[in-house]
Coordinates of C-alpha atoms in Angstrom, one line a residue:
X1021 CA -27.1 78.3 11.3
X1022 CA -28.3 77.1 7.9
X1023 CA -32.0 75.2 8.1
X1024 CA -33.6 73.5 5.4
X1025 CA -36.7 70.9 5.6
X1026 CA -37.3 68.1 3.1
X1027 CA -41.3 67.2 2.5
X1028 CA -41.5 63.4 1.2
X1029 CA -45.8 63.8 -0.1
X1030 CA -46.2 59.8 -0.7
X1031 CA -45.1 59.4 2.9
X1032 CA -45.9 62.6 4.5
X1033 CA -42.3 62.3 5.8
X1034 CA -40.3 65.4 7.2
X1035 CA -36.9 65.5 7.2
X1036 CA -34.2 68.5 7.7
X1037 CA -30.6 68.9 7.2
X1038 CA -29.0 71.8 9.8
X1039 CA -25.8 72.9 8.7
X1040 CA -23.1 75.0 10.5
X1041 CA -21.7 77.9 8.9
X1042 CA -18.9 78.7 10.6
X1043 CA -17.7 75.3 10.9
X1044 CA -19.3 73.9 7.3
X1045 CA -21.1 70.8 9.2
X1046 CA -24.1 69.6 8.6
X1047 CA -26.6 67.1 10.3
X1048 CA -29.1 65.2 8.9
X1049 CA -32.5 64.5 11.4
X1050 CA -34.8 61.6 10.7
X1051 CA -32.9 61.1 7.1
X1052 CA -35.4 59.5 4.3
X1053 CA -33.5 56.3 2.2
X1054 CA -32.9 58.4 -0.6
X1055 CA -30.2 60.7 0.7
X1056 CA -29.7 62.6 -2.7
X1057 CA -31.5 65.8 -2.1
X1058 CA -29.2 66.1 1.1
X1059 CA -26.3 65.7 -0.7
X1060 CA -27.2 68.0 -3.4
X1061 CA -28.4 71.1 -1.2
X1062 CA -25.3 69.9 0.8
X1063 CA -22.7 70.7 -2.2
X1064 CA -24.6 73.7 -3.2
X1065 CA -24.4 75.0 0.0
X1066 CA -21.0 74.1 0.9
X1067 CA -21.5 71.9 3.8
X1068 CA -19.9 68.4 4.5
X1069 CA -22.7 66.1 5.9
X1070 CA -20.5 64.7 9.2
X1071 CA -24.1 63.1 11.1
X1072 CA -26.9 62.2 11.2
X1073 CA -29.5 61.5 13.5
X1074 CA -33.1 59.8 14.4
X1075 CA -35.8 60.1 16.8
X1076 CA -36.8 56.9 16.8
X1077 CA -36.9 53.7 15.3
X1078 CA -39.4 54.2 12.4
X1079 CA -42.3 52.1 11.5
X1080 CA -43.2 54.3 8.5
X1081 CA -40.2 54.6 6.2
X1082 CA -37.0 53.0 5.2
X1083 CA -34.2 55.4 7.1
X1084 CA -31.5 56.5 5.5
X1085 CA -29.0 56.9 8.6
X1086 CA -27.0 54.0 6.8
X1087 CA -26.6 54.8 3.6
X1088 CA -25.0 58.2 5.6
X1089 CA -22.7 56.6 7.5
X1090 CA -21.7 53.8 4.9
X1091 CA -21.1 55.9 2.1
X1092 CA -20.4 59.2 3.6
X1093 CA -19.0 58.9 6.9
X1094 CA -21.4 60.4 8.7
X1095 CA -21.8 59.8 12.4
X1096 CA -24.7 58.3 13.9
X1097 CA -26.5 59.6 17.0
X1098 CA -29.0 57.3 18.0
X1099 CA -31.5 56.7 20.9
X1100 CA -30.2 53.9 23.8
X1101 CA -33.7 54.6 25.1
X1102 CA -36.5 51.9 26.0
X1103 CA -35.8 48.3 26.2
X1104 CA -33.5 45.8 24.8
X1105 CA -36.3 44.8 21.9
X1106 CA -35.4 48.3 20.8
X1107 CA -31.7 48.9 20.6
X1108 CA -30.0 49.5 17.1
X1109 CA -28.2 46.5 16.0
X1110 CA -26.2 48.1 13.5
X1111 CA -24.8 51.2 14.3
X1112 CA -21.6 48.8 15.5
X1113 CA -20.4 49.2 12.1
X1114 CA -20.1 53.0 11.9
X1115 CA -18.5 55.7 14.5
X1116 CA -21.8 56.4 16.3
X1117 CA -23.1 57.7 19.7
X1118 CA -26.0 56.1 22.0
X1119 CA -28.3 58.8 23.7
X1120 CA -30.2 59.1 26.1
X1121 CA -32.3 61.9 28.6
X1122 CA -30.2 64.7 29.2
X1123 CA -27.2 63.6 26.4
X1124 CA -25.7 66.6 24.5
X1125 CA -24.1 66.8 21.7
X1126 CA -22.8 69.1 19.0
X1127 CA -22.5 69.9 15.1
X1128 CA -20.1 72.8 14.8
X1129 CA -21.7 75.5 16.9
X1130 CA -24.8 74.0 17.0
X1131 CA -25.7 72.2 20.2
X1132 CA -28.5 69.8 20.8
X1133 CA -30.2 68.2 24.2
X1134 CA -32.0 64.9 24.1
X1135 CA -35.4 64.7 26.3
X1136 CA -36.7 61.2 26.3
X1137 CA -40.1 61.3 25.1
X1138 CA -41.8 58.2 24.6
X1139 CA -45.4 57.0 23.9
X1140 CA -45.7 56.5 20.6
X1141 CA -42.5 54.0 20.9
X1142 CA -40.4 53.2 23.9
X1143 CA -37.0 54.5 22.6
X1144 CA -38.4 58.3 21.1
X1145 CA -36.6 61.0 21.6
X1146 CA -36.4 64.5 20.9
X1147 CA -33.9 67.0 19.9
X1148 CA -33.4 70.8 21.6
X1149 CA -31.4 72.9 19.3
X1150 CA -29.7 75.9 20.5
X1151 CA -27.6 78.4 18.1
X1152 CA -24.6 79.0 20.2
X1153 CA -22.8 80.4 17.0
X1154 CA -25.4 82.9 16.5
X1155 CA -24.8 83.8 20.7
X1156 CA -27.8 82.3 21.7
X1157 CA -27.4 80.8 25.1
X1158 CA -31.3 79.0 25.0
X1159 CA -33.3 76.6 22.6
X1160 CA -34.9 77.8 19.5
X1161 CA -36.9 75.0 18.8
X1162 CA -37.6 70.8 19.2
X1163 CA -37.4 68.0 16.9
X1164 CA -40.2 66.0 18.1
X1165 CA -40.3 63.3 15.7
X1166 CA -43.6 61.1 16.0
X1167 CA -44.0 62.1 19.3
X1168 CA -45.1 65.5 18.8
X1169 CA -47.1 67.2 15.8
X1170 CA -48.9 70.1 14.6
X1171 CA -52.7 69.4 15.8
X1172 CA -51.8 65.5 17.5
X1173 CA -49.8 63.5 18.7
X1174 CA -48.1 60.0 17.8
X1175 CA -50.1 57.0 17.8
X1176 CA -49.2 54.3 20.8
X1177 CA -50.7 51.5 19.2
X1178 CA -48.6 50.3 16.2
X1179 CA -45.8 48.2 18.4
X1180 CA -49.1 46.0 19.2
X1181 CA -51.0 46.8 15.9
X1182 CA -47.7 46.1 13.2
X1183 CA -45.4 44.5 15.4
X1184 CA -47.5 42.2 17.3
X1185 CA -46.0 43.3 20.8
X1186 CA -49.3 42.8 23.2
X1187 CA -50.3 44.7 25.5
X1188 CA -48.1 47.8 24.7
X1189 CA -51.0 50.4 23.0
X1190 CA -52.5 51.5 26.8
X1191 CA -48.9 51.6 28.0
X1192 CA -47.8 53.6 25.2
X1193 CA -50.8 56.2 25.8
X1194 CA -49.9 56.5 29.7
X1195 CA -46.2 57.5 28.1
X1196 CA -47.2 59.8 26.4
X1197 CA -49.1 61.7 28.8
X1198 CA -45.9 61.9 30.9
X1199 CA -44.3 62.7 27.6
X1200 CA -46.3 65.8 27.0
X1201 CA -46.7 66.6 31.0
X1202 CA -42.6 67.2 30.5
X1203 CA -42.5 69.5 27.6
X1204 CA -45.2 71.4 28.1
X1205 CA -42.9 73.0 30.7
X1206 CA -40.7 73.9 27.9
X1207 CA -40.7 77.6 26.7
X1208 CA -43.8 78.4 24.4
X1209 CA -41.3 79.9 22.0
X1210 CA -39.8 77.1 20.7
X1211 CA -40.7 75.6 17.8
X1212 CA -42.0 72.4 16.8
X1213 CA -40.6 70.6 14.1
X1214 CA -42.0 67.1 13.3
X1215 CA -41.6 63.8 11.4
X1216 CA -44.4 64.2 9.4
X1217 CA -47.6 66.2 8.4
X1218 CA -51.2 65.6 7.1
X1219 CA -51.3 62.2 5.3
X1220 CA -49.4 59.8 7.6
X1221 CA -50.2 57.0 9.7
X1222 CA -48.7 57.6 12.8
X1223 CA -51.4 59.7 13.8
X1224 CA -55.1 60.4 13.9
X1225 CA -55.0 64.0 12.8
X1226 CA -52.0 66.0 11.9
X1227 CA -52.0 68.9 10.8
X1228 CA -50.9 70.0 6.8
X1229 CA -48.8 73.3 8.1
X1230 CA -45.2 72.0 8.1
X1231 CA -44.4 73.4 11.8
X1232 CA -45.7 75.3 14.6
X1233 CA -44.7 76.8 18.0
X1234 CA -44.8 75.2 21.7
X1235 CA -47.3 77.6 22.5
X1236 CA -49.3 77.1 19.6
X1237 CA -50.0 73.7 20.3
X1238 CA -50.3 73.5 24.1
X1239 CA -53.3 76.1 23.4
X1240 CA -54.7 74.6 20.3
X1241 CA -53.4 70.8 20.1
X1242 CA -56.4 68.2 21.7
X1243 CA -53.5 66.4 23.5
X1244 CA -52.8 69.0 25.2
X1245 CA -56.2 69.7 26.5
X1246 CA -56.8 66.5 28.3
X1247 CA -55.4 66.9 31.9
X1248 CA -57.1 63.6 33.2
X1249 CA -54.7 60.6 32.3
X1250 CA -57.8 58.0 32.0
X1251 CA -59.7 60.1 29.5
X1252 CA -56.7 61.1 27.8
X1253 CA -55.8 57.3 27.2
X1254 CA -59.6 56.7 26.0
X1255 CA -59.4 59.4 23.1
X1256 CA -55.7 58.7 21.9
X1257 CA -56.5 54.9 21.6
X1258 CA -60.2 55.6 19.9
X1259 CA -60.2 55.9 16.1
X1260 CA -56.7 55.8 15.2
X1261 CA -56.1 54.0 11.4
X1262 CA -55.7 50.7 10.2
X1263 CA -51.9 50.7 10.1
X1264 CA -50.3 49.4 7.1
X1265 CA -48.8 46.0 6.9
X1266 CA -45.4 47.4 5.6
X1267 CA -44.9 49.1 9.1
X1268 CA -44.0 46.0 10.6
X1269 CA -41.3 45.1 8.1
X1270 CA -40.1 48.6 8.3
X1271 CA -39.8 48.6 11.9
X1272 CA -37.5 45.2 12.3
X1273 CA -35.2 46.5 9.2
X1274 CA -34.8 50.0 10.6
X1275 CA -33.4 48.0 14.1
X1276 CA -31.3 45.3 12.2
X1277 CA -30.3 47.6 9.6
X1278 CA -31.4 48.2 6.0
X1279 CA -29.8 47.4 2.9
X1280 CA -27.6 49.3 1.9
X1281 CA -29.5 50.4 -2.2
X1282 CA -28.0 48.6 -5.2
X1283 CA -27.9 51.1 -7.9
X1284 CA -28.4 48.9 -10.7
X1285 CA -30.5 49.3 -13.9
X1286 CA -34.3 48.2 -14.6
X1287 CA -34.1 45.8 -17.5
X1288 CA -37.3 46.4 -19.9
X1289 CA -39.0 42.9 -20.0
X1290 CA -41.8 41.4 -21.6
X1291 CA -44.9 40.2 -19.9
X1292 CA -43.2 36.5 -20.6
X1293 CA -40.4 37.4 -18.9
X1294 CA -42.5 38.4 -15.8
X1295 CA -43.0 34.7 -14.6
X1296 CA -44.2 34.7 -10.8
X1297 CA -43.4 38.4 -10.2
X1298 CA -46.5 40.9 -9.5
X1299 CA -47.2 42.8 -12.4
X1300 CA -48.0 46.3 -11.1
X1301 CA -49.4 48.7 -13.7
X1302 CA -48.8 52.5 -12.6
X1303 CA -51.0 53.9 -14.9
X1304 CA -54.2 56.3 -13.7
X1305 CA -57.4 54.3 -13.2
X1306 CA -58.9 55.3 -16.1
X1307 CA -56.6 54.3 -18.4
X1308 CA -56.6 51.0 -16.8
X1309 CA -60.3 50.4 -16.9
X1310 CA -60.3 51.2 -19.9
X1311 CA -57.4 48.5 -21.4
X1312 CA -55.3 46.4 -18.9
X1313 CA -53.0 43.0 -19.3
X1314 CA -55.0 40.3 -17.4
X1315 CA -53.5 39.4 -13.7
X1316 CA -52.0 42.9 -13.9
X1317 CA -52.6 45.0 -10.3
X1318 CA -53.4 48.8 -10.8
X1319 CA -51.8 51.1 -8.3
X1320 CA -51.7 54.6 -9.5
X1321 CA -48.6 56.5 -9.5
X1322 CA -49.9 59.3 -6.9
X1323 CA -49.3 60.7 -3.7
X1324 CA -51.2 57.2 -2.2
X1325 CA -48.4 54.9 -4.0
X1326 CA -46.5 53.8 -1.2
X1327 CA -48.8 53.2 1.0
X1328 CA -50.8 50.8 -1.1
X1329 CA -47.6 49.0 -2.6
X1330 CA -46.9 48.7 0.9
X1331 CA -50.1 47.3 1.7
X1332 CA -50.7 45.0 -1.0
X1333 CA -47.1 44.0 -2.3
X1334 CA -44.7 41.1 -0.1
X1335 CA -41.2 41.5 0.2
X1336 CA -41.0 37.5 -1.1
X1337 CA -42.0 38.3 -4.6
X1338 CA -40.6 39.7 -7.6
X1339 CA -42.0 43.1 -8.8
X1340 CA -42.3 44.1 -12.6
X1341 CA -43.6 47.8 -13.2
X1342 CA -46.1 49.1 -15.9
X1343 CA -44.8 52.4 -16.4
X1344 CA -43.4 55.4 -18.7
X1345 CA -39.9 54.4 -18.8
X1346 CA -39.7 58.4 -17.7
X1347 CA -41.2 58.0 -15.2
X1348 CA -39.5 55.0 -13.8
X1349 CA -37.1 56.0 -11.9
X1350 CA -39.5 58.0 -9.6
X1351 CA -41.6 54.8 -9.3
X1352 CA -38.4 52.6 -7.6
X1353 CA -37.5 55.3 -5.7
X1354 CA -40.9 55.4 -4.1
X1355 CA -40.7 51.9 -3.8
X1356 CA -37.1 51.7 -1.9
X1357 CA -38.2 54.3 0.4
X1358 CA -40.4 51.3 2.2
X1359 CA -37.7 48.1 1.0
X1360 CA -39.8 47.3 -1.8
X1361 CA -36.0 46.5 -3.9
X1362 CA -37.0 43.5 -6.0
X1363 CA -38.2 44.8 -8.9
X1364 CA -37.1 43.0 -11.6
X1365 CA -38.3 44.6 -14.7
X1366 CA -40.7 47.4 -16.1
X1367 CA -43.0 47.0 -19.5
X1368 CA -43.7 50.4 -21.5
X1369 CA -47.0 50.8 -21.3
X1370 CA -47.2 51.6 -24.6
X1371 CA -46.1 47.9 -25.4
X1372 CA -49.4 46.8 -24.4
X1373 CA -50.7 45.3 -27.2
X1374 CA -53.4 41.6 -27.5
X1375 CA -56.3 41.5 -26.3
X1376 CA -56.7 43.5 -23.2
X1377 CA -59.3 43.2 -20.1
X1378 CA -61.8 46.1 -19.5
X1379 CA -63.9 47.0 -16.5
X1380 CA -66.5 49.8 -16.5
X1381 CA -67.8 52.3 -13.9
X1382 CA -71.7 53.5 -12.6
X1383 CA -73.2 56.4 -11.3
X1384 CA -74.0 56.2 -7.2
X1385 CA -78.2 55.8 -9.2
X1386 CA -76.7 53.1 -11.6
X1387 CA -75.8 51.6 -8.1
X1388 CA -78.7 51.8 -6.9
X1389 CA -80.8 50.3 -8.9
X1390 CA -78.2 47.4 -9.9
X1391 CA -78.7 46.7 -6.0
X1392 CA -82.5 45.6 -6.5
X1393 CA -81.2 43.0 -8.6
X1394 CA -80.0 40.2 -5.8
X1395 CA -77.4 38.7 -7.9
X1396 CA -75.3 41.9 -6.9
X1397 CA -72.7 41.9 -3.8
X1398 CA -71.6 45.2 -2.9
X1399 CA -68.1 45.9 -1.3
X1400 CA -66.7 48.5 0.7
X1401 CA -62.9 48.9 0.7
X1402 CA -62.5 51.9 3.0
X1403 CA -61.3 52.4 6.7
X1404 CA -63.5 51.1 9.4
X1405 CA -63.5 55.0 10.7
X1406 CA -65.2 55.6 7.6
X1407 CA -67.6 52.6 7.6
X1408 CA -68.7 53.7 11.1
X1409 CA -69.7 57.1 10.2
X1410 CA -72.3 55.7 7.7
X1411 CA -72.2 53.6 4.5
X1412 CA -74.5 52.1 2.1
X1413 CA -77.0 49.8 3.3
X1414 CA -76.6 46.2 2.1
X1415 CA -72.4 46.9 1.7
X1416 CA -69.9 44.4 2.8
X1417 CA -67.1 46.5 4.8
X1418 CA -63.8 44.6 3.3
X1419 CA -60.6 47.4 3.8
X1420 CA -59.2 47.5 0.8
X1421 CA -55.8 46.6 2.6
X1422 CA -57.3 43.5 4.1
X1423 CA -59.3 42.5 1.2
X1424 CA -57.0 39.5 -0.6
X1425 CA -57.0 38.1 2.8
X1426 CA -60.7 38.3 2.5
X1427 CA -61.5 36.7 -0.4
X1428 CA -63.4 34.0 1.0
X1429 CA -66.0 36.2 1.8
X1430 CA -66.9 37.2 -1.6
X1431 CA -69.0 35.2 -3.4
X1432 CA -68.1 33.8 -6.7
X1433 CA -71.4 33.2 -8.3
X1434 CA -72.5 37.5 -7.9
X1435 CA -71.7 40.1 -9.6
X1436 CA -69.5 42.7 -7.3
X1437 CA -70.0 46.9 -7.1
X1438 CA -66.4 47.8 -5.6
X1439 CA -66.6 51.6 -3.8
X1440 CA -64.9 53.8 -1.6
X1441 CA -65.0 57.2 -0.4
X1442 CA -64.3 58.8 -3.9
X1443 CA -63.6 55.8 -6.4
X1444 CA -59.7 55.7 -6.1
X1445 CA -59.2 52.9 -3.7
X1446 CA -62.1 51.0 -5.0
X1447 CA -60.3 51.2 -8.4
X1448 CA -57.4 49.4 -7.0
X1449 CA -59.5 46.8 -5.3
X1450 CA -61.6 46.3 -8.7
X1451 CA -57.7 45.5 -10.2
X1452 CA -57.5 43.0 -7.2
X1453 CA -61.0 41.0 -7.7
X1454 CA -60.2 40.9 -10.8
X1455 CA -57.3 39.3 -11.0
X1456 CA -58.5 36.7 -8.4
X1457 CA -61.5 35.8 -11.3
X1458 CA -63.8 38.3 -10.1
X1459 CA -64.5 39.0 -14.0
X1460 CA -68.1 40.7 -13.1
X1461 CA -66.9 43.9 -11.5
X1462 CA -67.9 47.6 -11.7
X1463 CA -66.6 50.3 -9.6
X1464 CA -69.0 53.2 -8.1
X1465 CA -67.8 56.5 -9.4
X1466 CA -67.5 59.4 -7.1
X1467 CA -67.8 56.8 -4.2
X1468 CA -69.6 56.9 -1.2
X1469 CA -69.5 60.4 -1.5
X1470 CA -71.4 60.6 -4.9
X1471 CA -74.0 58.2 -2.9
X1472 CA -74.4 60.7 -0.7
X1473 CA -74.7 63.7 -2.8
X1474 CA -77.5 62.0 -4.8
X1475 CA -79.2 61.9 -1.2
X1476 CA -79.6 57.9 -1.2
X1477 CA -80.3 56.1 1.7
X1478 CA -76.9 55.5 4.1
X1479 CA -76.7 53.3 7.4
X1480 CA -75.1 54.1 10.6
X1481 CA -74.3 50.6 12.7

């Protein structure tokens, strides 16, 4: 059996392509939109990619199962779990196979069982694989997609949260203590093998190692701990994230069907030629403080990309890209993972030229003392776990993901102190105010944090 795992960092997205050697098939398991890095290890390796397969309907991600089958001719194995809201509409197209609990089936000599395993959505399942080619005759490990990860467990909330389906978070929870009561009778040998790691939204707390072992995590996981249903509910509903608004666009495109990517070229435009698109500029904050084209949105090319394009870009407007032409490609890609397509152009930063807009930084004791003066308004973009555990007194809490929608409660005639947890966020919401004619602007440096460290007064509500 061949085994190889594919780490997305902007979406903390785990993938894995399992290959047969005797027979030279391969699967793919919870396949990202960009299926090139499977098709390269796939050549080098000498397989022929005939499926692929997903746990679930994702909220998180764009999948790739169809560009698979479409272009490839890959089968599809896909859950018939969970009600009819939640049934693949596209799979019709391609030579595919519904699943459900206790469904087997088989890539070469590599077999797998389906275990229904909802809670965090109706239709999740996992995968059993078992290495009959190598003459083993029981599971080695468990793709556990959202349900499962290392340190948690998936979220229940985001069908009511993103999709707007009421009443489905406490349901969810109740699922998936059944979910876990059912493989925690599995064999503490197996291994774990997730949809994503440390950084993603589908969970409170996941854990940065890539996998783990059954075992492991019925020992050390929290979810695991709690053998009281009520209580178990209460903690897996309690602090879980703001979930971004992409998620619901993600989920209803990953049931119809995505678009299948248009590999076309990104014409270099000028800022002219930009018309009603949003002008995103990619550069690091700094560089954008310290020159920027006016109306322009800053949104750092980093590991937080997609999530705030997601976030703060619609699927209705035209995109045009500030970035290093080398860099460009990289940018889209990040973009199509979540069915961000439209962009329409890119300027080379180095193009910039006219007079550009500026916006400066203070220390957390700049802050402080610009706070005596009651002309200031001070905002606070981060999460409302974060504003809980303590924040500056006198802040307005506005999430940063929330905060065009929230405009009307900043005040025009003050002058605004934008911060965060470290500065980064804030940076992007200074870009936002800012192009709204919020021209008075400063972001904290260092954040909350830096507040804290200089031992200035914080609030707890």
């Amino acid at each position: 059996m061949y085994f190889k795992s594919f780490f997305d960092d902007q979406l903390a997205h785990m993938s894995y392509l399992i290959g047969c050697q005797r027979t030279g098939e391969a699967i793919i398991i919870d396949p990202a939109r960009n299926i090139h890095p499977y098709l390269d290890i796939a050549k080098k390796e000498g397989f022929n990619i005939s499926a692929a397969t997903e746990t679930h309907i994702h909220a998180d991600y764009l999948s790739g199962a169809r560009e698979l089958a479409h272009h490839h001719g890959a089968k599809l194995y896909v859950s018939d779990e969970g009600d009819k809201d939640w049934k693949y509409q596209y799979v019709d197209q391609y030579e595919h196979e519904l699943l459900t609990e206790g469904s087997t089936f088989n890539i070469g000599n590599i077999y797998f069982e389906v275990i229904h395993t909802p809670g965090h959505t109706p239709e999740s399942i996992s995968f059993l694989l078992t290495d009959k080619g190598g003459g083993a005759n029981e599971p080695m490990g468990i793709f556990t997609g959202d349900f499962l990860f290392v340190g948690d467990v998936g979220r229940p909330d985001l069908l009511e949260k993103a999709a707007g389906i009421k009443d489905t978070s406490e349901s969810g929870a109740r699922q998936m203590f059944e979910s876990l009561r059912k493989v925690e009778k599995l064999s503490d040998f197996l291994q774990v093998w997730p949809a994503h790691g440390a950084g993603s939204a589908c969970g409170k707390s996941l854990g940065a190692v890539p996998m783990s072992t059954l075992g492991y995590e019925k020992k050390f996981n929290w979810a695991f701990q709690i053998n009281e249903e009520e209580k178990f509910v209460e903690e897996l509903l309690s602090g879980q994230p703001e979930p971004p608004k992409y998620f619901a666009e993600m989920k209803k495109l990953n049931k119809v069907g995505p678009e299948l990517l248009r590999r076309e070229e990104t014409p270099e435009v000028s800022f002219s030629d930009a018309n009603n698109a949003a002008v995103i500029d990619t550069r690091p904050a700094d560089e954008f403080a310290e020159g920027h084209a006016e109306g322009t949105i800053n949104i750092p090319y980093n590991k937080s990309f997609t999530n705030w394009a997601g976030w703060l870009l619609s699927y209705e407007q035209d995109i045009v890209l500030i970035a290093d032409p080398e860099k460009l490609p990289d940018v889209k890609k990040s973009l199509q993972s979540i069915g961000l397509d439209q962009v329409t152009g890119y300027i080379d930063p180095k193009e910039l030229g006219g007079k550009l807009e500026e916006y400066k930084t203070v220390t957390a004791t700049e802050a402080k003392e610009l706070m005596e003066d009651e002309n200031y308004f001070v905002i606070d973009v981060r999460n409302q776990s974060e504003w809980d555990s303590g924040h500056i007194p006198g802040a307005h809490h506005l999430m940063l993901g929330s905060l065009t929608e929230n405009l009307d409660k900043v005040p025009k005639d003050k002058k605004i102190i934008a911060h965060c947890q470290s500065g980064a966020r804030s940076a992007i919401g200074t870009s936002l105010l800012l192009k709204n004619g919020y021209k008075d602007v400063v972001n904290l440096e260092g954040g909350y944090s830096a507040w804290e460290e200089e031992g200035l007064p914080v609030k707890k509500d």
